[in-house]
Amino acid sequence: MPYKFITLLFTITVALFFHSCGPDTLDDYSSERFELVNQNEETVVFPDDFAGAPVVMGFIYTNCPDVCSFITANIKKVYEETDNPEDTQFILVTFDPERDTPDVLKSYADAFDMDGEPFQFLTGDPETVQAFMERMNVRVQESYSKESDEEERMYFLNHSDKILLIDENSRLIFDYGGSMTPVNIIIEDLEKI
Amino acid sequence: MNFDFPQQTTTTNRAVEPALSADRQNAAKRSEVETHRYSREKYIYLFVSLLFAAGFIFTSCSGDTSESQGRFEGEGITIEGAWARPAGEGRISAAYFLISNFEEEPDTLISVQSDAARMVEVHESYQQEDDMVGMREVPELEIPANSTVRLEQGGLHVMLIQLEQALTEGDEIELVLEFAIAGEQTLSVPVQPSE
């Protein structure tokens, strides 16, 4: 009798454990509508144009050659090391739309050998990008600025460091530290959904 | 809810020991001796394990910025493992490398120059308390005596601001590093996507 009871208890615990390990929804973007522009100057609407396939999304600005490049390189590694990368969309969105025009994003994408499917680099008008970042919980603030030799103002930004995993129904499944999360963890989660 | 656990049996009970037969008493004594010997062996194992653990902690924690003892040999300032990120013309890139100071005195990196960019600065990315990351300029970078300072992704790096020309994989750029004591060192840096 005790053994039967312990077996039953064990089975229930294992079932609960696996149930709790499945991807839960952290947020739902399906009712949102943000009109953005990609590196090829094509208008895209988030999330409608991305629904139907999982999205790995990072947030960057191109005047940040260290952490943001790290995030970009991590997203490329996820693509390279995932079993079926063609089933996933890889998106990087700038939070510095004044400087990161489609042309600048195209040059940035090209430097990473990411200017083409399934990668997209998105920008937009400043108001839309700001609203988008607020909705995605990406915080941005100017840290400091300086004058270049040509008296051009250069500024740098403090920002959230994150990569999001969004499912095919536009629901947020995982929220990672963008530059610090080991790529294999994102790949494992991506393969679960 | 009640659980039926089996009753725990007592293995040694000195109150009933006189009632035991001679054989059983001898067996009990042997058992005590073996238990005592087992306890002594246990302590020896514990002591040896602690020694190993202490040795492991000592070797893995000694010298945060310096290389493992015994392999840290050289002269003056040595730079290795350099690479820079690809980037478009007019854009920003970053260069990374390790600086080892084999001298008994600390030295300081006071400037980095390059023809590859209009501005070259040492910066540091850092994590803020509110889960944001920031970047700040490091005007002077101290290299402690007998230590290695790592310029690596997500930390210290050389900023190449407003590139004179696009950097693509396979290119090489030259950096001139000026140290307060060691003077100038010229460094050839290959461009590659990531380390």
mmCIF file of C-alpha atoms in Angstrom:
data_model
loop_
_atom_site.group_PDB
_atom_site.id
_atom_site.type_symbol
_atom_site.label_atom_id
_atom_site.label_comp_id
_atom_site.label_asym_id
_atom_site.label_seq_id
_atom_site.Cartn_x
_atom_site.Cartn_y
_atom_site.Cartn_z
ATOM 1 C CA MET A 1 0.000 0.000 0.000
ATOM 2 C CA PRO A 2 2.689 2.566 0.907
ATOM 3 C CA TYR A 3 4.623 1.662 -2.231
ATOM 4 C CA LYS A 4 1.549 2.160 -4.395
ATOM 5 C CA PHE A 5 0.913 5.462 -2.738
ATOM 6 C CA ILE A 6 4.556 6.572 -3.160
ATOM 7 C CA THR A 7 4.489 5.478 -6.834
ATOM 8 C CA LEU A 8 1.318 7.501 -7.375
ATOM 9 C CA LEU A 9 2.822 10.507 -5.589
ATOM 10 C CA PHE A 10 6.007 10.214 -7.679
ATOM 11 C CA THR A 11 3.996 10.035 -10.918
ATOM 12 C CA ILE A 12 1.977 13.113 -9.981
ATOM 13 C CA THR A 13 5.164 15.023 -9.017
ATOM 14 C CA VAL A 14 6.872 14.133 -12.316
ATOM 15 C CA ALA A 15 3.754 15.127 -14.274
ATOM 16 C CA LEU A 16 3.567 18.471 -12.417
ATOM 17 C CA PHE A 17 7.303 19.046 -12.959
ATOM 18 C CA PHE A 18 7.071 18.566 -16.721
ATOM 19 C CA HIS A 19 3.895 20.597 -16.896
ATOM 20 C CA SER A 20 5.570 23.477 -15.066
ATOM 21 C CA CYS A 21 8.653 23.242 -17.329
ATOM 22 C CA GLY A 22 6.672 23.829 -20.511
ATOM 23 C CA PRO A 23 6.791 27.322 -22.008
ATOM 24 C CA ASP A 24 4.358 29.678 -20.296
ATOM 25 C CA THR A 25 3.255 32.948 -21.786
ATOM 26 C CA LEU A 26 4.859 36.077 -20.319
ATOM 27 C CA ASP A 27 3.016 38.563 -22.543
ATOM 28 C CA ASP A 28 0.738 38.673 -25.553
ATOM 29 C CA TYR A 29 1.419 41.105 -28.418
ATOM 30 C CA SER A 30 -1.243 39.766 -30.789
ATOM 31 C CA SER A 31 -3.533 42.788 -30.383
ATOM 32 C CA GLU A 32 -0.735 45.340 -30.973
ATOM 33 C CA ARG A 33 0.126 47.101 -34.220
ATOM 34 C CA PHE A 34 3.479 48.810 -34.823
ATOM 35 C CA GLU A 35 4.411 49.966 -38.305
ATOM 36 C CA LEU A 36 8.194 49.702 -38.693
ATOM 37 C CA VAL A 37 10.661 49.761 -41.589
ATOM 38 C CA ASN A 38 13.315 47.157 -42.377
ATOM 39 C CA GLN A 39 16.840 47.606 -43.747
ATOM 40 C CA ASN A 40 15.461 47.385 -47.295
ATOM 41 C CA GLU A 41 13.060 50.285 -46.608
ATOM 42 C CA GLU A 42 10.088 47.935 -46.686
ATOM 43 C CA THR A 43 7.258 48.617 -44.245
ATOM 44 C CA VAL A 44 6.556 45.776 -41.845
ATOM 45 C CA VAL A 45 3.856 45.525 -39.212
ATOM 46 C CA PHE A 46 4.585 43.920 -35.862
ATOM 47 C CA PRO A 47 3.238 41.453 -34.929
ATOM 48 C CA ASP A 48 0.956 40.707 -37.905
ATOM 49 C CA ASP A 49 3.738 40.254 -40.465
ATOM 50 C CA PHE A 50 5.617 37.910 -38.156
ATOM 51 C CA ALA A 51 2.737 35.726 -36.934
ATOM 52 C CA GLY A 52 2.864 32.081 -37.923
ATOM 53 C CA ALA A 53 6.509 31.416 -37.022
ATOM 54 C CA PRO A 54 8.599 31.925 -33.886
ATOM 55 C CA VAL A 55 10.606 35.152 -33.599
ATOM 56 C CA VAL A 56 13.964 35.662 -31.900
ATOM 57 C CA MET A 57 14.159 39.425 -31.308
ATOM 58 C CA GLY A 58 17.049 41.564 -30.053
ATOM 59 C CA PHE A 59 17.339 45.308 -29.370
ATOM 60 C CA ILE A 60 20.365 47.309 -30.434
ATOM 61 C CA TYR A 61 21.796 50.607 -31.633
ATOM 62 C CA THR A 62 24.578 50.572 -34.151
ATOM 63 C CA ASN A 63 26.804 53.107 -32.364
ATOM 64 C CA CYS A 64 27.356 50.485 -29.681
ATOM 65 C CA PRO A 65 30.073 48.193 -31.027
ATOM 66 C CA ASP A 66 30.436 46.065 -27.913
ATOM 67 C CA VAL A 67 27.272 44.873 -26.130
ATOM 68 C CA CYS A 68 24.927 45.440 -29.116
ATOM 69 C CA SER A 69 27.340 43.673 -31.458
ATOM 70 C CA PHE A 70 27.477 40.874 -28.902
ATOM 71 C CA ILE A 71 23.642 40.653 -28.990
ATOM 72 C CA THR A 72 23.676 40.663 -32.810
ATOM 73 C CA ALA A 73 26.374 37.978 -32.935
ATOM 74 C CA ASN A 74 24.403 35.876 -30.430
ATOM 75 C CA ILE A 75 21.287 36.029 -32.604
ATOM 76 C CA LYS A 76 23.357 34.950 -35.588
ATOM 77 C CA LYS A 77 24.767 32.054 -33.546
ATOM 78 C CA VAL A 78 21.241 30.956 -32.600
ATOM 79 C CA TYR A 79 20.455 30.884 -36.332
ATOM 80 C CA GLU A 80 23.620 28.969 -37.159
ATOM 81 C CA GLU A 81 23.226 26.379 -34.413
ATOM 82 C CA THR A 82 19.448 25.764 -34.554
ATOM 83 C CA ASP A 83 18.315 22.583 -36.270
ATOM 84 C CA ASN A 84 15.625 24.206 -38.428
ATOM 85 C CA PRO A 85 16.482 27.912 -38.631
ATOM 86 C CA GLU A 86 14.307 28.405 -41.710
ATOM 87 C CA ASP A 87 11.249 27.975 -39.437
ATOM 88 C CA THR A 88 12.258 30.965 -37.303
ATOM 89 C CA GLN A 89 12.482 34.722 -37.905
ATOM 90 C CA PHE A 90 15.467 36.622 -36.484
ATOM 91 C CA ILE A 91 14.769 40.304 -35.852
ATOM 92 C CA LEU A 92 16.924 43.133 -34.480
ATOM 93 C CA VAL A 93 15.196 46.418 -33.691
ATOM 94 C CA THR A 94 17.061 49.669 -33.092
ATOM 95 C CA PHE A 95 16.125 51.992 -30.258
ATOM 96 C CA ASP A 96 18.068 54.823 -31.890
ATOM 97 C CA PRO A 97 15.943 55.564 -34.984
ATOM 98 C CA GLU A 98 17.378 59.088 -35.466
ATOM 99 C CA ARG A 99 20.770 57.663 -36.415
ATOM 100 C CA ASP A 100 19.863 54.107 -37.370
ATOM 101 C CA THR A 101 18.150 54.693 -40.697
ATOM 102 C CA PRO A 102 17.443 51.743 -43.031
ATOM 103 C CA ASP A 103 20.719 52.493 -44.878
ATOM 104 C CA VAL A 104 22.734 52.430 -41.662
ATOM 105 C CA LEU A 105 21.034 49.204 -40.584
ATOM 106 C CA LYS A 106 21.781 47.665 -43.975
ATOM 107 C CA SER A 107 25.470 48.493 -43.621
ATOM 108 C CA TYR A 108 25.434 47.105 -40.065
ATOM 109 C CA ALA A 109 23.659 43.911 -41.203
ATOM 110 C CA ASP A 110 26.141 43.517 -44.044
ATOM 111 C CA ALA A 111 29.094 43.770 -41.623
ATOM 112 C CA PHE A 112 27.653 40.803 -39.719
ATOM 113 C CA ASP A 113 26.821 38.943 -42.950
ATOM 114 C CA MET A 114 23.160 39.085 -41.905
ATOM 115 C CA ASP A 115 21.690 41.211 -44.703
ATOM 116 C CA GLY A 116 19.128 38.730 -45.991
ATOM 117 C CA GLU A 117 16.546 36.142 -44.991
ATOM 118 C CA PRO A 118 15.754 35.163 -42.297
ATOM 119 C CA PHE A 119 17.207 38.303 -40.675
ATOM 120 C CA GLN A 120 15.511 41.688 -40.533
ATOM 121 C CA PHE A 121 16.797 44.896 -38.963
ATOM 122 C CA LEU A 122 13.980 47.274 -38.061
ATOM 123 C CA THR A 123 13.711 50.988 -37.422
ATOM 124 C CA GLY A 124 10.838 53.473 -37.757
ATOM 125 C CA ASP A 125 9.707 56.941 -36.901
ATOM 126 C CA PRO A 126 10.930 57.952 -33.434
ATOM 127 C CA GLU A 127 7.473 58.042 -31.840
ATOM 128 C CA THR A 128 6.579 54.552 -33.058
ATOM 129 C CA VAL A 129 9.940 53.139 -32.020
ATOM 130 C CA GLN A 130 9.611 54.707 -28.577
ATOM 131 C CA ALA A 131 6.114 53.250 -28.142
ATOM 132 C CA PHE A 132 7.365 49.885 -29.388
ATOM 133 C CA MET A 133 10.265 49.852 -26.917
ATOM 134 C CA GLU A 134 7.942 50.778 -24.055
ATOM 135 C CA ARG A 135 5.622 47.927 -25.007
ATOM 136 C CA MET A 136 8.547 45.485 -25.176
ATOM 137 C CA ASN A 137 9.911 46.744 -21.809
ATOM 138 C CA VAL A 138 13.145 47.968 -23.350
ATOM 139 C CA ARG A 139 14.495 50.938 -21.399
ATOM 140 C CA VAL A 140 16.768 53.495 -23.029
ATOM 141 C CA GLN A 141 18.418 56.647 -21.683
ATOM 142 C CA GLU A 142 21.239 58.835 -22.945
ATOM 143 C CA SER A 143 24.385 58.213 -20.910
ATOM 144 C CA TYR A 144 26.784 60.840 -22.202
ATOM 145 C CA SER A 145 27.675 62.749 -25.323
ATOM 146 C CA LYS A 146 30.767 64.370 -26.806
ATOM 147 C CA GLU A 147 31.796 66.412 -29.807
ATOM 148 C CA SER A 148 33.693 64.711 -32.604
ATOM 149 C CA ASP A 149 36.605 66.467 -34.372
ATOM 150 C CA GLU A 150 34.060 67.731 -36.937
ATOM 151 C CA GLU A 151 31.996 69.236 -34.093
ATOM 152 C CA GLU A 152 29.408 66.555 -34.619
ATOM 153 C CA ARG A 153 27.566 65.566 -31.456
ATOM 154 C CA MET A 154 28.062 61.918 -30.559
ATOM 155 C CA TYR A 155 25.968 60.326 -27.872
ATOM 156 C CA PHE A 156 25.865 56.950 -26.216
ATOM 157 C CA LEU A 157 22.924 55.174 -24.618
ATOM 158 C CA ASN A 158 22.309 53.074 -21.543
ATOM 159 C CA HIS A 159 19.813 50.384 -22.427
ATOM 160 C CA SER A 160 18.210 47.081 -21.520
ATOM 161 C CA ASP A 161 20.226 44.073 -22.630
ATOM 162 C CA LYS A 162 17.718 41.545 -23.869
ATOM 163 C CA ILE A 163 16.678 38.981 -26.423
ATOM 164 C CA LEU A 164 13.052 37.850 -26.614
ATOM 165 C CA LEU A 165 11.603 34.574 -27.811
ATOM 166 C CA ILE A 166 8.107 35.097 -29.244
ATOM 167 C CA ASP A 167 5.958 32.179 -30.395
ATOM 168 C CA GLU A 168 4.011 31.840 -33.654
ATOM 169 C CA ASN A 169 0.937 33.366 -31.965
ATOM 170 C CA SER A 170 2.834 36.562 -31.056
ATOM 171 C CA ARG A 171 3.116 35.639 -27.385
ATOM 172 C CA LEU A 172 6.260 36.286 -25.394
ATOM 173 C CA ILE A 173 7.651 32.970 -24.194
ATOM 174 C CA PHE A 174 11.129 33.849 -22.862
ATOM 175 C CA ASP A 175 12.988 37.049 -21.993
ATOM 176 C CA TYR A 176 16.791 36.664 -21.834
ATOM 177 C CA GLY A 177 19.796 38.836 -21.012
ATOM 178 C CA GLY A 178 20.847 39.547 -24.595
ATOM 179 C CA SER A 179 24.606 39.466 -24.401
ATOM 180 C CA MET A 180 25.058 37.223 -21.394
ATOM 181 C CA THR A 181 22.681 34.321 -21.999
ATOM 182 C CA PRO A 182 24.445 31.240 -23.388
ATOM 183 C CA VAL A 183 23.208 30.697 -26.938
ATOM 184 C CA ASN A 184 22.469 27.008 -26.320
ATOM 185 C CA ILE A 185 19.791 27.947 -23.754
ATOM 186 C CA ILE A 186 17.946 30.055 -26.337
ATOM 187 C CA ILE A 187 18.266 27.220 -28.872
ATOM 188 C CA GLU A 188 16.867 24.662 -26.395
ATOM 189 C CA ASP A 189 13.896 26.921 -25.641
ATOM 190 C CA LEU A 190 13.345 27.652 -29.328
ATOM 191 C CA GLU A 191 13.205 23.954 -30.083
ATOM 192 C CA LYS A 192 10.582 23.459 -27.335
ATOM 193 C CA ILE A 193 7.998 25.715 -28.996
ATOM 194 C CA MET B 1 -2.710 11.961 6.124
ATOM 195 C CA ASN B 2 -0.724 9.184 7.774
ATOM 196 C CA PHE B 3 2.264 7.416 6.349
ATOM 197 C CA ASP B 4 3.279 3.896 7.504
ATOM 198 C CA PHE B 5 7.014 4.059 7.855
ATOM 199 C CA PRO B 6 8.772 0.813 9.055
ATOM 200 C CA GLN B 7 9.966 0.984 12.682
ATOM 201 C CA GLN B 8 13.632 1.863 12.951
ATOM 202 C CA THR B 9 15.625 -0.955 14.632
ATOM 203 C CA THR B 10 18.239 -0.172 17.282
ATOM 204 C CA THR B 11 21.652 -1.624 16.399
ATOM 205 C CA THR B 12 23.497 -1.000 19.679
ATOM 206 C CA ASN B 13 21.895 -1.145 23.095
ATOM 207 C CA ARG B 14 24.350 -1.325 25.995
ATOM 208 C CA ALA B 15 21.589 -2.202 28.560
ATOM 209 C CA VAL B 16 21.106 -5.660 27.067
ATOM 210 C CA GLU B 17 24.790 -6.309 26.335
ATOM 211 C CA PRO B 18 25.480 -8.459 29.525
ATOM 212 C CA ALA B 19 22.751 -10.857 28.445
ATOM 213 C CA LEU B 20 24.522 -11.616 25.188
ATOM 214 C CA SER B 21 26.448 -14.857 24.738
ATOM 215 C CA ALA B 22 30.266 -14.759 24.626
ATOM 216 C CA ASP B 23 30.271 -15.151 20.843
ATOM 217 C CA ARG B 24 27.805 -12.381 20.422
ATOM 218 C CA GLN B 25 29.808 -10.214 22.847
ATOM 219 C CA ASN B 26 32.961 -10.856 20.832
ATOM 220 C CA ALA B 27 31.078 -10.101 17.672
ATOM 221 C CA ALA B 28 29.793 -6.902 19.229
ATOM 222 C CA LYS B 29 33.349 -5.909 20.237
ATOM 223 C CA ARG B 30 34.610 -6.705 16.709
ATOM 224 C CA SER B 31 31.797 -4.618 15.418
ATOM 225 C CA GLU B 32 32.783 -1.732 17.722
ATOM 226 C CA VAL B 33 36.416 -2.006 16.633
ATOM 227 C CA GLU B 34 35.383 -2.078 12.977
ATOM 228 C CA THR B 35 33.045 0.829 13.518
ATOM 229 C CA HIS B 36 35.867 2.731 15.190
ATOM 230 C CA ARG B 37 38.241 1.821 12.340
ATOM 231 C CA TYR B 38 35.564 2.824 9.823
ATOM 232 C CA SER B 39 35.157 6.183 11.611
ATOM 233 C CA ARG B 40 38.931 6.722 11.498
ATOM 234 C CA GLU B 41 38.995 5.910 7.749
ATOM 235 C CA LYS B 42 36.079 8.245 7.254
ATOM 236 C CA TYR B 43 38.057 11.058 8.892
ATOM 237 C CA ILE B 44 41.085 10.253 6.722
ATOM 238 C CA TYR B 45 38.909 10.369 3.585
ATOM 239 C CA LEU B 46 37.367 13.608 4.796
ATOM 240 C CA PHE B 47 40.800 15.099 5.482
ATOM 241 C CA VAL B 48 42.141 14.058 2.051
ATOM 242 C CA SER B 49 38.996 15.407 0.346
ATOM 243 C CA LEU B 50 39.379 18.714 2.178
ATOM 244 C CA LEU B 51 43.018 18.867 1.102
ATOM 245 C CA PHE B 52 41.994 18.338 -2.538
ATOM 246 C CA ALA B 53 39.204 20.896 -2.252
ATOM 247 C CA ALA B 54 41.526 23.461 -0.661
ATOM 248 C CA GLY B 55 44.120 22.841 -3.377
ATOM 249 C CA PHE B 56 41.497 23.220 -6.095
ATOM 250 C CA ILE B 57 40.150 26.465 -4.605
ATOM 251 C CA PHE B 58 43.653 27.825 -4.157
ATOM 252 C CA THR B 59 44.740 27.073 -7.729
ATOM 253 C CA SER B 60 41.501 28.281 -9.340
ATOM 254 C CA CYS B 61 41.150 31.478 -7.325
ATOM 255 C CA SER B 62 44.705 32.698 -7.126
ATOM 256 C CA GLY B 63 45.220 35.765 -9.276
ATOM 257 C CA ASP B 64 42.000 37.047 -10.788
ATOM 258 C CA THR B 65 43.628 39.001 -13.561
ATOM 259 C CA SER B 66 46.872 37.110 -13.849
ATOM 260 C CA GLU B 67 47.455 33.871 -15.690
ATOM 261 C CA SER B 68 47.975 30.627 -13.727
ATOM 262 C CA GLN B 69 51.140 30.505 -11.740
ATOM 263 C CA GLY B 70 54.048 28.835 -13.475
ATOM 264 C CA ARG B 71 52.838 29.757 -16.964
ATOM 265 C CA PHE B 72 53.019 33.515 -16.454
ATOM 266 C CA GLU B 73 56.439 34.149 -17.913
ATOM 267 C CA GLY B 74 57.687 36.899 -20.163
ATOM 268 C CA GLU B 75 59.161 40.362 -20.261
ATOM 269 C CA GLY B 76 57.742 43.859 -20.282
ATOM 270 C CA ILE B 77 54.301 44.376 -21.792
ATOM 271 C CA THR B 78 52.944 41.687 -24.130
ATOM 272 C CA ILE B 79 49.748 41.905 -26.184
ATOM 273 C CA GLU B 80 48.044 38.866 -27.662
ATOM 274 C CA GLY B 81 44.755 37.548 -29.033
ATOM 275 C CA ALA B 82 43.883 40.783 -30.854
ATOM 276 C CA TRP B 83 40.858 41.034 -33.133
ATOM 277 C CA ALA B 84 38.433 43.722 -34.320
ATOM 278 C CA ARG B 85 34.817 43.605 -35.454
ATOM 279 C CA PRO B 86 33.782 44.203 -39.061
ATOM 280 C CA ALA B 87 31.895 47.493 -39.629
ATOM 281 C CA GLY B 88 30.984 49.830 -42.459
ATOM 282 C CA GLU B 89 32.808 53.030 -43.460
ATOM 283 C CA GLY B 90 32.023 55.897 -41.103
ATOM 284 C CA ARG B 91 30.649 53.476 -38.528
ATOM 285 C CA ILE B 92 31.978 52.208 -35.178
ATOM 286 C CA SER B 93 33.992 49.075 -34.480
ATOM 287 C CA ALA B 94 35.621 47.589 -31.401
ATOM 288 C CA ALA B 95 38.985 45.890 -30.895
ATOM 289 C CA TYR B 96 39.821 43.346 -28.214
ATOM 290 C CA PHE B 97 43.075 41.830 -26.879
ATOM 291 C CA LEU B 98 44.896 40.779 -23.731
ATOM 292 C CA ILE B 99 47.602 42.955 -22.188
ATOM 293 C CA SER B 100 50.102 41.183 -19.923
ATOM 294 C CA ASN B 101 52.489 43.095 -17.711
ATOM 295 C CA PHE B 102 55.434 40.882 -16.659
ATOM 296 C CA GLU B 103 57.176 43.667 -14.759
ATOM 297 C CA GLU B 104 57.248 44.181 -11.001
ATOM 298 C CA GLU B 105 55.742 47.666 -11.406
ATOM 299 C CA PRO B 106 52.252 48.538 -12.658
ATOM 300 C CA ASP B 107 52.037 50.286 -16.037
ATOM 301 C CA THR B 108 49.249 52.380 -17.586
ATOM 302 C CA LEU B 109 47.784 52.392 -21.082
ATOM 303 C CA ILE B 110 47.463 56.111 -21.711
ATOM 304 C CA SER B 111 46.390 56.225 -25.359
ATOM 305 C CA VAL B 112 45.503 54.169 -28.423
ATOM 306 C CA GLN B 113 45.834 55.570 -31.932
ATOM 307 C CA SER B 114 44.989 54.211 -35.349
ATOM 308 C CA ASP B 115 44.741 55.470 -38.911
ATOM 309 C CA ALA B 116 41.703 53.216 -39.322
ATOM 310 C CA ALA B 117 39.376 55.596 -37.434
ATOM 311 C CA ARG B 118 39.009 59.305 -36.724
ATOM 312 C CA MET B 119 38.672 58.731 -32.986
ATOM 313 C CA VAL B 120 40.084 55.891 -30.891
ATOM 314 C CA GLU B 121 39.222 55.493 -27.217
ATOM 315 C CA VAL B 122 39.270 52.828 -24.536
ATOM 316 C CA HIS B 123 35.745 52.158 -23.255
ATOM 317 C CA GLU B 124 34.145 49.810 -20.796
ATOM 318 C CA SER B 125 30.683 48.248 -20.952
ATOM 319 C CA TYR B 126 29.172 47.743 -17.543
ATOM 320 C CA GLN B 127 26.014 46.394 -15.963
ATOM 321 C CA GLN B 128 23.945 48.913 -14.044
ATOM 322 C CA GLU B 129 21.940 48.088 -10.945
ATOM 323 C CA ASP B 130 18.649 48.490 -12.818
ATOM 324 C CA ASP B 131 19.396 45.712 -15.357
ATOM 325 C CA MET B 132 20.547 48.169 -17.979
ATOM 326 C CA VAL B 133 23.957 48.186 -19.619
ATOM 327 C CA GLY B 134 26.008 51.274 -20.170
ATOM 328 C CA MET B 135 29.341 52.280 -21.625
ATOM 329 C CA ARG B 136 31.901 54.706 -20.247
ATOM 330 C CA GLU B 137 35.237 56.021 -21.386
ATOM 331 C CA VAL B 138 38.352 54.757 -19.586
ATOM 332 C CA PRO B 139 40.938 57.506 -20.165
ATOM 333 C CA GLU B 140 43.745 55.578 -18.480
ATOM 334 C CA LEU B 141 43.872 51.828 -18.032
ATOM 335 C CA GLU B 142 46.155 50.475 -15.332
ATOM 336 C CA ILE B 143 47.885 47.157 -15.976
ATOM 337 C CA PRO B 144 48.919 45.835 -12.532
ATOM 338 C CA ALA B 145 52.330 44.192 -12.046
ATOM 339 C CA ASN B 146 52.523 40.516 -13.066
ATOM 340 C CA SER B 147 48.976 40.579 -14.382
ATOM 341 C CA THR B 148 46.889 40.276 -17.508
ATOM 342 C CA VAL B 149 44.086 42.722 -18.270
ATOM 343 C CA ARG B 150 41.507 41.422 -20.723
ATOM 344 C CA LEU B 151 39.792 43.638 -23.249
ATOM 345 C CA GLU B 152 36.898 41.390 -24.187
ATOM 346 C CA GLN B 153 33.256 41.405 -25.301
ATOM 347 C CA GLY B 154 30.933 42.937 -22.725
ATOM 348 C CA GLY B 155 33.776 44.642 -20.845
ATOM 349 C CA LEU B 156 36.824 46.720 -21.721
ATOM 350 C CA HIS B 157 37.357 47.404 -25.426
ATOM 351 C CA VAL B 158 38.973 49.849 -27.829
ATOM 352 C CA MET B 159 36.362 51.959 -29.652
ATOM 353 C CA LEU B 160 37.182 52.770 -33.266
ATOM 354 C CA ILE B 161 34.844 55.680 -33.973
ATOM 355 C CA GLN B 162 34.049 56.877 -37.515
ATOM 356 C CA LEU B 163 36.002 54.322 -39.497
ATOM 357 C CA GLU B 164 37.980 55.729 -42.416
ATOM 358 C CA GLN B 165 37.035 52.686 -44.472
ATOM 359 C CA ALA B 166 34.925 49.581 -44.098
ATOM 360 C CA LEU B 167 36.450 46.755 -42.093
ATOM 361 C CA THR B 168 35.702 43.328 -43.501
ATOM 362 C CA GLU B 169 36.789 39.865 -42.475
ATOM 363 C CA GLY B 170 40.390 39.248 -43.480
ATOM 364 C CA ASP B 171 41.447 42.922 -43.225
ATOM 365 C CA GLU B 172 44.107 44.018 -40.764
ATOM 366 C CA ILE B 173 44.348 47.334 -38.980
ATOM 367 C CA GLU B 174 47.189 48.809 -36.998
ATOM 368 C CA LEU B 175 46.838 50.113 -33.452
ATOM 369 C CA VAL B 176 49.536 52.062 -31.623
ATOM 370 C CA LEU B 177 49.276 51.616 -27.869
ATOM 371 C CA GLU B 178 51.161 54.013 -25.624
ATOM 372 C CA PHE B 179 52.082 52.893 -22.112
ATOM 373 C CA ALA B 180 53.378 55.251 -19.413
ATOM 374 C CA ILE B 181 56.480 53.134 -18.735
ATOM 375 C CA ALA B 182 56.833 50.641 -21.613
ATOM 376 C CA GLY B 183 56.296 53.327 -24.270
ATOM 377 C CA GLU B 184 54.712 52.632 -27.661
ATOM 378 C CA GLN B 185 53.724 49.244 -28.992
ATOM 379 C CA THR B 186 52.364 48.745 -32.499
ATOM 380 C CA LEU B 187 49.804 46.040 -32.892
ATOM 381 C CA SER B 188 48.448 44.375 -36.022
ATOM 382 C CA VAL B 189 44.786 43.493 -35.518
ATOM 383 C CA PRO B 190 42.896 41.076 -37.796
ATOM 384 C CA VAL B 191 39.249 41.797 -38.554
ATOM 385 C CA GLN B 192 36.942 38.884 -37.845
ATOM 386 C CA PRO B 193 33.216 38.474 -37.080
ATOM 387 C CA SER B 194 33.601 37.216 -33.526
ATOM 388 C CA GLU B 195 36.152 35.469 -31.390
#
